[in-house]
Amino acid sequence: MTPPPLLAIRGHAGVLTMPFVAIVGSRNASAAGVKITERLTRALAQAGFAIASGLARGIDAAGHRASVATGTVAVLAGGQDRVYPPEHVELLDEILTTGSAVTEMPLGWEPRARDFPRRNRLISGLSLGVVIVEAAKRSGSLITARLALEQGREVLRCRALRSIRARRAPTA
């Protein structure tokens, strides 16, 4: 897999010198998934890691919000001026106060479905490892995991969520 010929970076490029862990997961995240993402993100920040994610709804957004003060990079599928989803424009503005946004797409590029795996390749490429908090069987999160493995990155699945669900399950 070849690296992109050019990256557009907006915000504080200094955050890109930090070691990264990617946090990705379901757009339709459970409350428990969001809570675990926030805790995990804060623990990684305390250990000196910045967070890379795709600015998507759900787990990605939770990871970005929990790491705004300590370092996060939003990897975009479109151009710097075409934020997706559009309701995350304010979240991206927050990220840019201390972190950055990265894309390989030119200004004006409207993200299409086929651009998201390319974005996911950048997320895993920036990171030492990828943490999957929640993911459907056919999801972008699992595409990111596959790409990370192809790039020689660590891939971790968050098992804490399963144990929380098991404790809440009714007993027979």
PDB file of C-alpha atoms in Angstrom:
ATOM      1  CA  MET A   1       0.000   0.000   0.000  1.00  0.00           C
ATOM      2  CA  THR A   2       1.520   3.282  -1.068  1.00  0.00           C
ATOM      3  CA  PRO A   3       1.360   6.476   0.976  1.00  0.00           C
ATOM      4  CA  PRO A   4      -0.561   9.447  -0.391  1.00  0.00           C
ATOM      5  CA  PRO A   5       1.537  11.828  -2.499  1.00  0.00           C
ATOM      6  CA  LEU A   6       0.316  14.858  -0.570  1.00  0.00           C
ATOM      7  CA  LEU A   7      -1.481  15.601   2.698  1.00  0.00           C
ATOM      8  CA  ALA A   8      -3.401  18.752   3.534  1.00  0.00           C
ATOM      9  CA  ILE A   9      -3.012  19.625   7.210  1.00  0.00           C
ATOM     10  CA  ARG A  10      -4.995  22.280   9.054  1.00  0.00           C
ATOM     11  CA  GLY A  11      -4.591  23.289  12.673  1.00  0.00           C
ATOM     12  CA  HIS A  12      -1.584  22.548  14.886  1.00  0.00           C
ATOM     13  CA  ALA A  13       0.847  20.381  12.938  1.00  0.00           C
ATOM     14  CA  GLY A  14       2.918  19.889  16.110  1.00  0.00           C
ATOM     15  CA  VAL A  15       0.395  17.321  17.329  1.00  0.00           C
ATOM     16  CA  LEU A  16       1.555  15.098  14.456  1.00  0.00           C
ATOM     17  CA  THR A  17       4.885  14.579  16.245  1.00  0.00           C
ATOM     18  CA  MET A  18       3.134  12.715  19.078  1.00  0.00           C
ATOM     19  CA  PRO A  19       2.676   8.935  19.054  1.00  0.00           C
ATOM     20  CA  PHE A  20      -0.869   8.042  17.941  1.00  0.00           C
ATOM     21  CA  VAL A  21      -3.415   5.404  18.783  1.00  0.00           C
ATOM     22  CA  ALA A  22      -6.468   5.220  16.551  1.00  0.00           C
ATOM     23  CA  ILE A  23      -9.860   4.777  18.150  1.00  0.00           C
ATOM     24  CA  VAL A  24     -12.659   3.735  15.817  1.00  0.00           C
ATOM     25  CA  GLY A  25     -16.046   2.124  16.131  1.00  0.00           C
ATOM     26  CA  SER A  26     -19.717   2.197  15.413  1.00  0.00           C
ATOM     27  CA  ARG A  27     -21.511   5.326  14.251  1.00  0.00           C
ATOM     28  CA  ASN A  28     -24.527   4.034  16.202  1.00  0.00           C
ATOM     29  CA  ALA A  29     -22.591   3.651  19.432  1.00  0.00           C
ATOM     30  CA  SER A  30     -24.136   2.415  22.632  1.00  0.00           C
ATOM     31  CA  ALA A  31     -23.969   4.560  25.773  1.00  0.00           C
ATOM     32  CA  ALA A  32     -21.570   1.995  27.257  1.00  0.00           C
ATOM     33  CA  GLY A  33     -19.387   2.185  24.131  1.00  0.00           C
ATOM     34  CA  VAL A  34     -19.176   5.961  24.368  1.00  0.00           C
ATOM     35  CA  LYS A  35     -18.332   5.806  28.078  1.00  0.00           C
ATOM     36  CA  ILE A  36     -15.588   3.230  27.522  1.00  0.00           C
ATOM     37  CA  THR A  37     -14.207   5.274  24.626  1.00  0.00           C
ATOM     38  CA  GLU A  38     -13.995   8.370  26.835  1.00  0.00           C
ATOM     39  CA  ARG A  39     -12.230   6.469  29.647  1.00  0.00           C
ATOM     40  CA  LEU A  40      -9.830   4.731  27.287  1.00  0.00           C
ATOM     41  CA  THR A  41      -9.041   7.968  25.479  1.00  0.00           C
ATOM     42  CA  ARG A  42      -8.253   9.788  28.728  1.00  0.00           C
ATOM     43  CA  ALA A  43      -5.988   6.921  29.853  1.00  0.00           C
ATOM     44  CA  LEU A  44      -4.141   6.981  26.520  1.00  0.00           C
ATOM     45  CA  ALA A  45      -3.745  10.765  26.776  1.00  0.00           C
ATOM     46  CA  GLN A  46      -2.277  10.425  30.283  1.00  0.00           C
ATOM     47  CA  ALA A  47       0.211   7.933  28.839  1.00  0.00           C
ATOM     48  CA  GLY A  48       1.285  10.516  26.241  1.00  0.00           C
ATOM     49  CA  PHE A  49      -0.648   9.362  23.183  1.00  0.00           C
ATOM     50  CA  ALA A  50      -2.662  11.476  20.792  1.00  0.00           C
ATOM     51  CA  ILE A  51      -5.817  10.077  19.205  1.00  0.00           C
ATOM     52  CA  ALA A  52      -6.457   9.617  15.490  1.00  0.00           C
ATOM     53  CA  SER A  53      -9.977   9.004  14.251  1.00  0.00           C
ATOM     54  CA  GLY A  54     -12.316   9.774  11.384  1.00  0.00           C
ATOM     55  CA  LEU A  55     -14.647  12.440  12.825  1.00  0.00           C
ATOM     56  CA  ALA A  56     -17.613  10.094  12.284  1.00  0.00           C
ATOM     57  CA  ARG A  57     -20.644   9.980  14.554  1.00  0.00           C
ATOM     58  CA  GLY A  58     -20.527   7.698  17.592  1.00  0.00           C
ATOM     59  CA  ILE A  59     -17.225   6.239  18.788  1.00  0.00           C
ATOM     60  CA  ASP A  60     -15.003   8.469  16.617  1.00  0.00           C
ATOM     61  CA  ALA A  61     -16.646  11.640  17.923  1.00  0.00           C
ATOM     62  CA  ALA A  62     -16.434  10.407  21.534  1.00  0.00           C
ATOM     63  CA  GLY A  63     -12.710   9.772  21.128  1.00  0.00           C
ATOM     64  CA  HIS A  64     -12.125  13.201  19.602  1.00  0.00           C
ATOM     65  CA  ARG A  65     -14.144  14.995  22.292  1.00  0.00           C
ATOM     66  CA  ALA A  66     -12.261  13.235  25.093  1.00  0.00           C
ATOM     67  CA  SER A  67      -8.879  14.139  23.583  1.00  0.00           C
ATOM     68  CA  VAL A  68      -9.396  17.719  22.385  1.00  0.00           C
ATOM     69  CA  ALA A  69      -7.274  19.108  25.221  1.00  0.00           C
ATOM     70  CA  THR A  70      -4.493  16.527  24.925  1.00  0.00           C
ATOM     71  CA  GLY A  71      -4.104  15.948  21.196  1.00  0.00           C
ATOM     72  CA  THR A  72      -6.275  14.569  18.446  1.00  0.00           C
ATOM     73  CA  VAL A  73      -6.244  14.416  14.674  1.00  0.00           C
ATOM     74  CA  ALA A  74      -9.406  14.209  12.615  1.00  0.00           C
ATOM     75  CA  VAL A  75      -8.762  12.389   9.353  1.00  0.00           C
ATOM     76  CA  LEU A  76     -11.197  13.589   6.711  1.00  0.00           C
ATOM     77  CA  ALA A  77     -12.588  11.713   3.701  1.00  0.00           C
ATOM     78  CA  GLY A  78     -13.228  14.937   1.794  1.00  0.00           C
ATOM     79  CA  GLY A  79     -11.448  18.238   1.364  1.00  0.00           C
ATOM     80  CA  GLN A  80     -10.666  20.458   4.331  1.00  0.00           C
ATOM     81  CA  ASP A  81     -13.705  22.568   3.442  1.00  0.00           C
ATOM     82  CA  ARG A  82     -16.107  19.589   3.144  1.00  0.00           C
ATOM     83  CA  VAL A  83     -16.586  18.246   6.660  1.00  0.00           C
ATOM     84  CA  TYR A  84     -18.572  15.046   6.976  1.00  0.00           C
ATOM     85  CA  PRO A  85     -20.853  14.642   8.787  1.00  0.00           C
ATOM     86  CA  PRO A  86     -21.837  18.317   8.549  1.00  0.00           C
ATOM     87  CA  GLU A  87     -22.993  18.438  12.185  1.00  0.00           C
ATOM     88  CA  HIS A  88     -19.362  17.926  13.236  1.00  0.00           C
ATOM     89  CA  VAL A  89     -18.155  21.289  11.921  1.00  0.00           C
ATOM     90  CA  GLU A  90     -18.174  22.663  15.495  1.00  0.00           C
ATOM     91  CA  LEU A  91     -16.367  19.575  16.813  1.00  0.00           C
ATOM     92  CA  LEU A  92     -13.713  20.042  14.138  1.00  0.00           C
ATOM     93  CA  ASP A  93     -13.360  23.712  15.115  1.00  0.00           C
ATOM     94  CA  GLU A  94     -12.735  22.558  18.719  1.00  0.00           C
ATOM     95  CA  ILE A  95     -10.184  19.990  17.544  1.00  0.00           C
ATOM     96  CA  LEU A  96      -8.318  22.640  15.548  1.00  0.00           C
ATOM     97  CA  THR A  97      -7.653  24.716  18.684  1.00  0.00           C
ATOM     98  CA  THR A  98      -5.059  22.147  19.845  1.00  0.00           C
ATOM     99  CA  GLY A  99      -5.046  19.375  17.227  1.00  0.00           C
ATOM    100  CA  SER A 100      -5.307  19.092  13.486  1.00  0.00           C
ATOM    101  CA  ALA A 101      -7.296  17.841  10.517  1.00  0.00           C
ATOM    102  CA  VAL A 102      -5.614  15.763   7.819  1.00  0.00           C
ATOM    103  CA  THR A 103      -6.810  14.723   4.381  1.00  0.00           C
ATOM    104  CA  GLU A 104      -5.330  13.604   1.093  1.00  0.00           C
ATOM    105  CA  MET A 105      -8.226  15.153  -0.847  1.00  0.00           C
ATOM    106  CA  PRO A 106      -8.116  18.601  -2.465  1.00  0.00           C
ATOM    107  CA  LEU A 107     -10.191  21.574  -1.358  1.00  0.00           C
ATOM    108  CA  GLY A 108     -13.750  21.284  -2.576  1.00  0.00           C
ATOM    109  CA  TRP A 109     -13.725  17.477  -2.642  1.00  0.00           C
ATOM    110  CA  GLU A 110     -17.115  16.169  -1.517  1.00  0.00           C
ATOM    111  CA  PRO A 111     -16.602  12.836   0.287  1.00  0.00           C
ATOM    112  CA  ARG A 112     -18.077   9.784  -1.438  1.00  0.00           C
ATOM    113  CA  ALA A 113     -18.597   6.282  -0.042  1.00  0.00           C
ATOM    114  CA  ARG A 114     -15.460   4.994  -1.795  1.00  0.00           C
ATOM    115  CA  ASP A 115     -13.328   7.718  -0.140  1.00  0.00           C
ATOM    116  CA  PHE A 116     -13.862   6.435   3.404  1.00  0.00           C
ATOM    117  CA  PRO A 117     -11.587   3.366   3.088  1.00  0.00           C
ATOM    118  CA  ARG A 118      -8.841   5.733   1.871  1.00  0.00           C
ATOM    119  CA  ARG A 119      -9.462   7.860   4.962  1.00  0.00           C
ATOM    120  CA  ASN A 120      -9.318   4.729   7.124  1.00  0.00           C
ATOM    121  CA  ARG A 121      -5.940   3.863   5.568  1.00  0.00           C
ATOM    122  CA  LEU A 122      -4.621   7.224   6.797  1.00  0.00           C
ATOM    123  CA  ILE A 123      -6.066   6.701  10.290  1.00  0.00           C
ATOM    124  CA  SER A 124      -4.256   3.380  10.694  1.00  0.00           C
ATOM    125  CA  GLY A 125      -1.127   4.677   8.946  1.00  0.00           C
ATOM    126  CA  LEU A 126      -0.753   7.545  11.416  1.00  0.00           C
ATOM    127  CA  SER A 127      -1.120   5.224  14.391  1.00  0.00           C
ATOM    128  CA  LEU A 128       0.978   2.706  16.277  1.00  0.00           C
ATOM    129  CA  GLY A 129      -2.183   0.685  16.787  1.00  0.00           C
ATOM    130  CA  VAL A 130      -5.931   0.713  16.294  1.00  0.00           C
ATOM    131  CA  VAL A 131      -8.510   0.131  19.035  1.00  0.00           C
ATOM    132  CA  ILE A 132     -11.911  -1.087  17.873  1.00  0.00           C
ATOM    133  CA  VAL A 133     -14.518  -0.214  20.503  1.00  0.00           C
ATOM    134  CA  GLU A 134     -17.693  -1.354  18.725  1.00  0.00           C
ATOM    135  CA  ALA A 135     -18.102  -2.539  15.142  1.00  0.00           C
ATOM    136  CA  ALA A 136     -20.644  -4.232  12.946  1.00  0.00           C
ATOM    137  CA  LYS A 137     -19.577  -7.234  10.864  1.00  0.00           C
ATOM    138  CA  ARG A 138     -19.454  -5.173   7.664  1.00  0.00           C
ATOM    139  CA  SER A 139     -18.157  -1.814   8.822  1.00  0.00           C
ATOM    140  CA  GLY A 140     -15.567   0.833   8.193  1.00  0.00           C
ATOM    141  CA  SER A 141     -14.057  -0.019  11.577  1.00  0.00           C
ATOM    142  CA  LEU A 142     -13.212  -3.511  10.381  1.00  0.00           C
ATOM    143  CA  ILE A 143     -11.821  -2.077   7.146  1.00  0.00           C
ATOM    144  CA  THR A 144      -9.551   0.071   9.318  1.00  0.00           C
ATOM    145  CA  ALA A 145      -8.523  -3.026  11.288  1.00  0.00           C
ATOM    146  CA  ARG A 146      -7.666  -4.932   8.090  1.00  0.00           C
ATOM    147  CA  LEU A 147      -5.667  -1.999   6.732  1.00  0.00           C
ATOM    148  CA  ALA A 148      -3.840  -1.651  10.046  1.00  0.00           C
ATOM    149  CA  LEU A 149      -2.816  -5.311   9.947  1.00  0.00           C
ATOM    150  CA  GLU A 150      -1.608  -4.881   6.350  1.00  0.00           C
ATOM    151  CA  GLN A 151       0.489  -1.915   7.570  1.00  0.00           C
ATOM    152  CA  GLY A 152       1.986  -3.919  10.428  1.00  0.00           C
ATOM    153  CA  ARG A 153       0.049  -2.076  13.138  1.00  0.00           C
ATOM    154  CA  GLU A 154      -1.412  -3.529  16.314  1.00  0.00           C
ATOM    155  CA  VAL A 155      -5.177  -4.062  16.349  1.00  0.00           C
ATOM    156  CA  LEU A 156      -6.978  -4.274  19.670  1.00  0.00           C
ATOM    157  CA  ARG A 157     -10.623  -5.045  20.349  1.00  0.00           C
ATOM    158  CA  CYS A 158     -12.158  -3.500  23.424  1.00  0.00           C
ATOM    159  CA  ARG A 159     -13.370  -6.459  25.508  1.00  0.00           C
ATOM    160  CA  ALA A 160     -14.511  -4.311  28.436  1.00  0.00           C
ATOM    161  CA  LEU A 161     -17.765  -3.611  26.619  1.00  0.00           C
ATOM    162  CA  ARG A 162     -18.608  -7.304  26.465  1.00  0.00           C
ATOM    163  CA  SER A 163     -18.025  -7.716  30.203  1.00  0.00           C
ATOM    164  CA  ILE A 164     -20.296  -4.745  30.984  1.00  0.00           C
ATOM    165  CA  ARG A 165     -23.083  -6.255  28.872  1.00  0.00           C
ATOM    166  CA  ALA A 166     -22.586  -9.658  30.511  1.00  0.00           C
ATOM    167  CA  ARG A 167     -22.948  -8.138  34.006  1.00  0.00           C
ATOM    168  CA  ARG A 168     -26.191  -6.445  32.973  1.00  0.00           C
ATOM    169  CA  ALA A 169     -27.658  -9.527  31.313  1.00  0.00           C
ATOM    170  CA  PRO A 170     -30.577 -11.063  33.205  1.00  0.00           C
ATOM    171  CA  THR A 171     -29.842 -14.354  34.916  1.00  0.00           C
ATOM    172  CA  ALA A 172     -31.984 -17.405  34.314  1.00  0.00           C
TER     173      ALA A 172
END
